[in-house]
Amino acid sequence: MTTFDRLKKLCEEQKISIVELEEKLDFGRNSLYGWKKKIPNGANLEKVADFFNVSIDYILGRTDIK
């Protein structure tokens, strides 16, 4: 499972879209879609992890424990 897949799964669990998450976190439009091909920077990873109350390792797929 890629980083983007984890992100998409978390959004589905919270019943929000990727675009809504970008707006809530004040990210640029389509910035999270870039996670399909590249590893995000630490600051953005931290914001997403904090929003969903999960670890950065979970988002990166290093663990299945949220």
Tab-separated table of N, CA, C and O in Angstrom:
chain	number	residue	atom	x	y	z
A	1	MET	N	0.855	-1.177	0.000
A	1	MET	CA	0.000	0.000	0.000
A	1	MET	C	0.903	1.244	0.000
A	1	MET	O	1.792	1.370	0.818
A	2	THR	N	0.645	2.144	-0.926
A	2	THR	CA	1.459	3.358	-1.023
A	2	THR	C	1.015	4.396	0.011
A	2	THR	O	-0.046	4.261	0.637
A	3	THR	N	1.826	5.429	0.142
A	3	THR	CA	1.485	6.529	1.046
A	3	THR	C	0.150	7.146	0.651
A	3	THR	O	-0.698	7.421	1.503
A	4	PHE	N	-0.054	7.342	-0.636
A	4	PHE	CA	-1.319	7.917	-1.099
A	4	PHE	C	-2.490	6.987	-0.797
A	4	PHE	O	-3.569	7.454	-0.422
A	5	ASP	N	-2.285	5.686	-0.945
A	5	ASP	CA	-3.350	4.720	-0.641
A	5	ASP	C	-3.764	4.816	0.827
A	5	ASP	O	-4.955	4.764	1.145
A	6	ARG	N	-2.770	4.952	1.710
A	6	ARG	CA	-3.073	5.098	3.140
A	6	ARG	C	-3.871	6.382	3.369
A	6	ARG	O	-4.843	6.394	4.118
A	7	LEU	N	-3.439	7.443	2.736
A	7	LEU	CA	-4.111	8.730	2.880
A	7	LEU	C	-5.559	8.634	2.392
A	7	LEU	O	-6.482	9.084	3.070
A	8	LYS	N	-5.745	8.008	1.254
A	8	LYS	CA	-7.083	7.855	0.691
A	8	LYS	C	-7.968	7.025	1.625
A	8	LYS	O	-9.131	7.356	1.848
A	9	LYS	N	-7.414	5.961	2.181
A	9	LYS	CA	-8.159	5.111	3.118
A	9	LYS	C	-8.580	5.908	4.350
A	9	LYS	O	-9.718	5.807	4.809
A	10	LEU	N	-7.680	6.709	4.890
A	10	LEU	CA	-8.009	7.535	6.058
A	10	LEU	C	-9.114	8.528	5.729
A	10	LEU	O	-10.015	8.749	6.538
A	11	CYS	N	-9.049	9.119	4.547
A	11	CYS	CA	-10.100	10.057	4.130
A	11	CYS	C	-11.442	9.345	4.007
A	11	CYS	O	-12.466	9.883	4.448
A	12	GLU	N	-11.437	8.166	3.431
A	12	GLU	CA	-12.686	7.410	3.283
A	12	GLU	C	-13.284	7.072	4.646
A	12	GLU	O	-14.497	7.144	4.829
A	13	GLU	N	-12.428	6.715	5.608
A	13	GLU	CA	-12.903	6.396	6.955
A	13	GLU	C	-13.552	7.616	7.619
A	13	GLU	O	-14.507	7.480	8.379
A	14	GLN	N	-13.034	8.804	7.323
A	14	GLN	CA	-13.573	10.039	7.896
A	14	GLN	C	-14.660	10.658	7.024
A	14	GLN	O	-15.200	11.709	7.347
A	15	LYS	N	-14.923	10.021	5.877
A	15	LYS	CA	-15.941	10.487	4.928
A	15	LYS	C	-15.674	11.898	4.410
A	15	LYS	O	-16.556	12.748	4.337
A	16	ILE	N	-14.395	12.132	4.078
A	16	ILE	CA	-14.008	13.397	3.436
A	16	ILE	C	-13.207	13.060	2.178
A	16	ILE	O	-12.642	11.984	2.062
A	17	SER	N	-13.182	13.999	1.259
A	17	SER	CA	-12.411	13.794	0.035
A	17	SER	C	-10.986	14.306	0.229
A	17	SER	O	-10.694	15.028	1.180
A	18	ILE	N	-10.125	13.936	-0.693
A	18	ILE	CA	-8.748	14.419	-0.677
A	18	ILE	C	-8.750	15.949	-0.791
A	18	ILE	O	-8.013	16.632	-0.085
A	19	VAL	N	-9.601	16.477	-1.644
A	19	VAL	CA	-9.688	17.930	-1.841
A	19	VAL	C	-10.124	18.624	-0.544
A	19	VAL	O	-9.567	19.665	-0.167
A	20	GLU	N	-11.099	18.047	0.156
A	20	GLU	CA	-11.532	18.624	1.437
A	20	GLU	C	-10.396	18.622	2.448
A	20	GLU	O	-10.215	19.592	3.186
A	21	LEU	N	-9.614	17.550	2.471
A	21	LEU	CA	-8.480	17.487	3.383
A	21	LEU	C	-7.458	18.570	3.046
A	21	LEU	O	-6.946	19.243	3.939
A	22	GLU	N	-7.189	18.745	1.766
A	22	GLU	CA	-6.259	19.802	1.342
A	22	GLU	C	-6.743	21.165	1.825
A	22	GLU	O	-5.940	21.979	2.305
A	23	GLU	N	-8.035	21.411	1.718
A	23	GLU	CA	-8.586	22.695	2.165
A	23	GLU	C	-8.471	22.848	3.677
A	23	GLU	O	-8.095	23.907	4.169
A	24	LYS	N	-8.787	21.789	4.425
A	24	LYS	CA	-8.732	21.846	5.885
A	24	LYS	C	-7.311	22.084	6.392
A	24	LYS	O	-7.115	22.749	7.407
A	25	LEU	N	-6.330	21.528	5.684
A	25	LEU	CA	-4.937	21.654	6.112
A	25	LEU	C	-4.222	22.817	5.426
A	25	LEU	O	-3.033	23.017	5.641
A	26	ASP	N	-4.943	23.555	4.599
A	26	ASP	CA	-4.387	24.709	3.883
A	26	ASP	C	-3.232	24.302	2.965
A	26	ASP	O	-2.215	24.989	2.884
A	27	PHE	N	-3.396	23.166	2.293
A	27	PHE	CA	-2.432	22.707	1.301
A	27	PHE	C	-2.880	23.209	-0.064
A	27	PHE	O	-4.049	23.506	-0.278
A	28	GLY	N	-1.954	23.279	-0.985
A	28	GLY	CA	-2.287	23.666	-2.344
A	28	GLY	C	-3.156	22.619	-3.020
A	28	GLY	O	-3.122	21.442	-2.672
A	29	ARG	N	-3.926	23.064	-3.993
A	29	ARG	CA	-4.814	22.166	-4.742
A	29	ARG	C	-3.989	21.070	-5.412
A	29	ARG	O	-2.957	21.343	-6.026
A	30	ASN	N	-4.421	19.832	-5.280
A	30	ASN	CA	-3.772	18.655	-5.866
A	30	ASN	C	-2.409	18.316	-5.276
A	30	ASN	O	-1.704	17.462	-5.809
A	31	SER	N	-2.017	18.981	-4.193
A	31	SER	CA	-0.714	18.686	-3.598
A	31	SER	C	-0.654	17.278	-3.023
A	31	SER	O	0.379	16.613	-3.105
A	32	LEU	N	-1.755	16.808	-2.465
A	32	LEU	CA	-1.749	15.462	-1.889
A	32	LEU	C	-1.739	14.386	-2.968
A	32	LEU	O	-1.256	13.280	-2.732
A	33	TYR	N	-2.226	14.706	-4.153
A	33	TYR	CA	-2.170	13.736	-5.244
A	33	TYR	C	-0.722	13.483	-5.661
A	33	TYR	O	-0.407	12.438	-6.214
A	34	GLY	N	0.163	14.421	-5.372
A	34	GLY	CA	1.590	14.245	-5.645
A	34	GLY	C	2.201	13.125	-4.826
A	34	GLY	O	3.268	12.604	-5.163
A	35	TRP	N	1.516	12.746	-3.737
A	35	TRP	CA	2.012	11.670	-2.885
A	35	TRP	C	1.961	10.315	-3.591
A	35	TRP	O	2.526	9.350	-3.123
A	36	LYS	N	1.313	10.264	-4.745
A	36	LYS	CA	1.273	9.016	-5.510
A	36	LYS	C	2.661	8.667	-6.031
A	36	LYS	O	2.989	7.499	-6.186
A	37	LYS	N	3.466	9.683	-6.314
A	37	LYS	CA	4.756	9.457	-6.973
A	37	LYS	C	5.961	9.844	-6.130
A	37	LYS	O	7.077	9.458	-6.458
A	38	LYS	N	5.751	10.619	-5.075
A	38	LYS	CA	6.903	11.030	-4.278
A	38	LYS	C	6.562	10.994	-2.793
A	38	LYS	O	5.397	11.056	-2.406
A	39	ILE	N	7.596	10.885	-2.001
A	39	ILE	CA	7.411	10.887	-0.548
A	39	ILE	C	7.221	12.337	-0.114
A	39	ILE	O	8.008	13.217	-0.489
A	40	PRO	N	6.200	12.606	0.684
A	40	PRO	CA	5.928	13.986	1.117
A	40	PRO	C	6.977	14.477	2.106
A	40	PRO	O	7.685	13.680	2.724
A	41	ASN	N	7.041	15.800	2.256
A	41	ASN	CA	7.995	16.357	3.213
A	41	ASN	C	7.494	16.123	4.636
A	41	ASN	O	6.319	15.854	4.878
A	42	GLY	N	8.393	16.226	5.578
A	42	GLY	CA	8.086	15.929	6.972
A	42	GLY	C	6.994	16.794	7.566
A	42	GLY	O	6.149	16.312	8.321
A	43	ALA	N	6.984	18.072	7.233
A	43	ALA	CA	5.989	18.989	7.801
A	43	ALA	C	4.576	18.602	7.357
A	43	ALA	O	3.643	18.597	8.167
A	44	ASN	N	4.417	18.275	6.085
A	44	ASN	CA	3.094	17.886	5.592
A	44	ASN	C	2.664	16.533	6.148
A	44	ASN	O	1.494	16.333	6.468
A	45	LEU	N	3.610	15.616	6.263
A	45	LEU	CA	3.304	14.326	6.884
A	45	LEU	C	2.807	14.515	8.310
A	45	LEU	O	1.842	13.891	8.728
A	46	GLU	N	3.476	15.393	9.035
A	46	GLU	CA	3.096	15.652	10.423
A	46	GLU	C	1.687	16.237	10.513
A	46	GLU	O	0.894	15.835	11.369
A	47	LYS	N	1.358	17.181	9.631
A	47	LYS	CA	0.028	17.793	9.634
A	47	LYS	C	-1.057	16.752	9.377
A	47	LYS	O	-2.088	16.737	10.047
A	48	VAL	N	-0.822	15.871	8.401
A	48	VAL	CA	-1.806	14.846	8.065
A	48	VAL	C	-1.934	13.845	9.213
A	48	VAL	O	-3.043	13.470	9.597
A	49	ALA	N	-0.810	13.431	9.773
A	49	ALA	CA	-0.833	12.484	10.896
A	49	ALA	C	-1.584	13.072	12.083
A	49	ALA	O	-2.394	12.389	12.719
A	50	ASP	N	-1.340	14.329	12.379
A	50	ASP	CA	-2.033	14.987	13.486
A	50	ASP	C	-3.535	15.100	13.204
A	50	ASP	O	-4.356	14.885	14.092
A	51	PHE	N	-3.890	15.421	11.973
A	51	PHE	CA	-5.303	15.557	11.608
A	51	PHE	C	-6.055	14.248	11.843
A	51	PHE	O	-7.155	14.238	12.375
A	52	PHE	N	-5.442	13.133	11.433
A	52	PHE	CA	-6.098	11.838	11.552
A	52	PHE	C	-5.770	11.115	12.867
A	52	PHE	O	-6.281	10.027	13.114
A	53	ASN	N	-4.903	11.718	13.659
A	53	ASN	CA	-4.487	11.119	14.932
A	53	ASN	C	-3.875	9.731	14.729
A	53	ASN	O	-4.248	8.760	15.391
A	54	VAL	N	-2.962	9.653	13.763
A	54	VAL	CA	-2.222	8.427	13.487
A	54	VAL	C	-0.732	8.767	13.451
A	54	VAL	O	-0.352	9.937	13.422
A	55	SER	N	0.091	7.740	13.425
A	55	SER	CA	1.533	7.980	13.371
A	55	SER	C	1.985	8.220	11.932
A	55	SER	O	1.328	7.786	10.970
A	56	ILE	N	3.099	8.879	11.805
A	56	ILE	CA	3.702	9.085	10.484
A	56	ILE	C	4.085	7.736	9.892
A	56	ILE	O	3.925	7.504	8.697
A	57	ASP	N	4.571	6.824	10.726
A	57	ASP	CA	4.928	5.491	10.247
A	57	ASP	C	3.726	4.771	9.641
A	57	ASP	O	3.863	4.045	8.658
A	58	TYR	N	2.542	4.982	10.204
A	58	TYR	CA	1.338	4.373	9.633
A	58	TYR	C	1.086	4.925	8.230
A	58	TYR	O	0.818	4.174	7.295
A	59	ILE	N	1.173	6.224	8.085
A	59	ILE	CA	0.931	6.841	6.774
A	59	ILE	C	1.945	6.358	5.756
A	59	ILE	O	1.609	6.100	4.595
A	60	LEU	N	3.192	6.200	6.177
A	60	LEU	CA	4.241	5.750	5.260
A	60	LEU	C	4.199	4.245	4.995
A	60	LEU	O	4.930	3.732	4.158
A	61	GLY	N	3.334	3.530	5.712
A	61	GLY	CA	3.201	2.102	5.504
A	61	GLY	C	4.230	1.266	6.243
A	61	GLY	O	4.413	0.090	5.939
A	62	ARG	N	4.912	1.861	7.197
A	62	ARG	CA	5.917	1.129	7.974
A	62	ARG	C	5.305	0.266	9.062
A	62	ARG	O	5.968	-0.624	9.587
A	63	THR	N	4.068	0.554	9.422
A	63	THR	CA	3.344	-0.215	10.430
A	63	THR	C	1.862	-0.202	10.102
A	63	THR	O	1.394	0.704	9.415
A	64	ASP	N	1.157	-1.196	10.587
A	64	ASP	CA	-0.298	-1.226	10.416
A	64	ASP	C	-1.015	-0.725	11.671
A	64	ASP	O	-2.232	-0.723	11.717
A	65	ILE	N	-0.250	-0.323	12.666
A	65	ILE	CA	-0.815	0.208	13.905
A	65	ILE	C	-0.967	1.710	13.755
A	65	ILE	O	0.013	2.413	13.523
A	66	LYS	N	-2.203	2.160	13.863
A	66	LYS	CA	-2.467	3.586	13.678
A	66	LYS	C	-1.855	4.402	14.789
A	66	LYS	O	-1.420	5.472	14.668
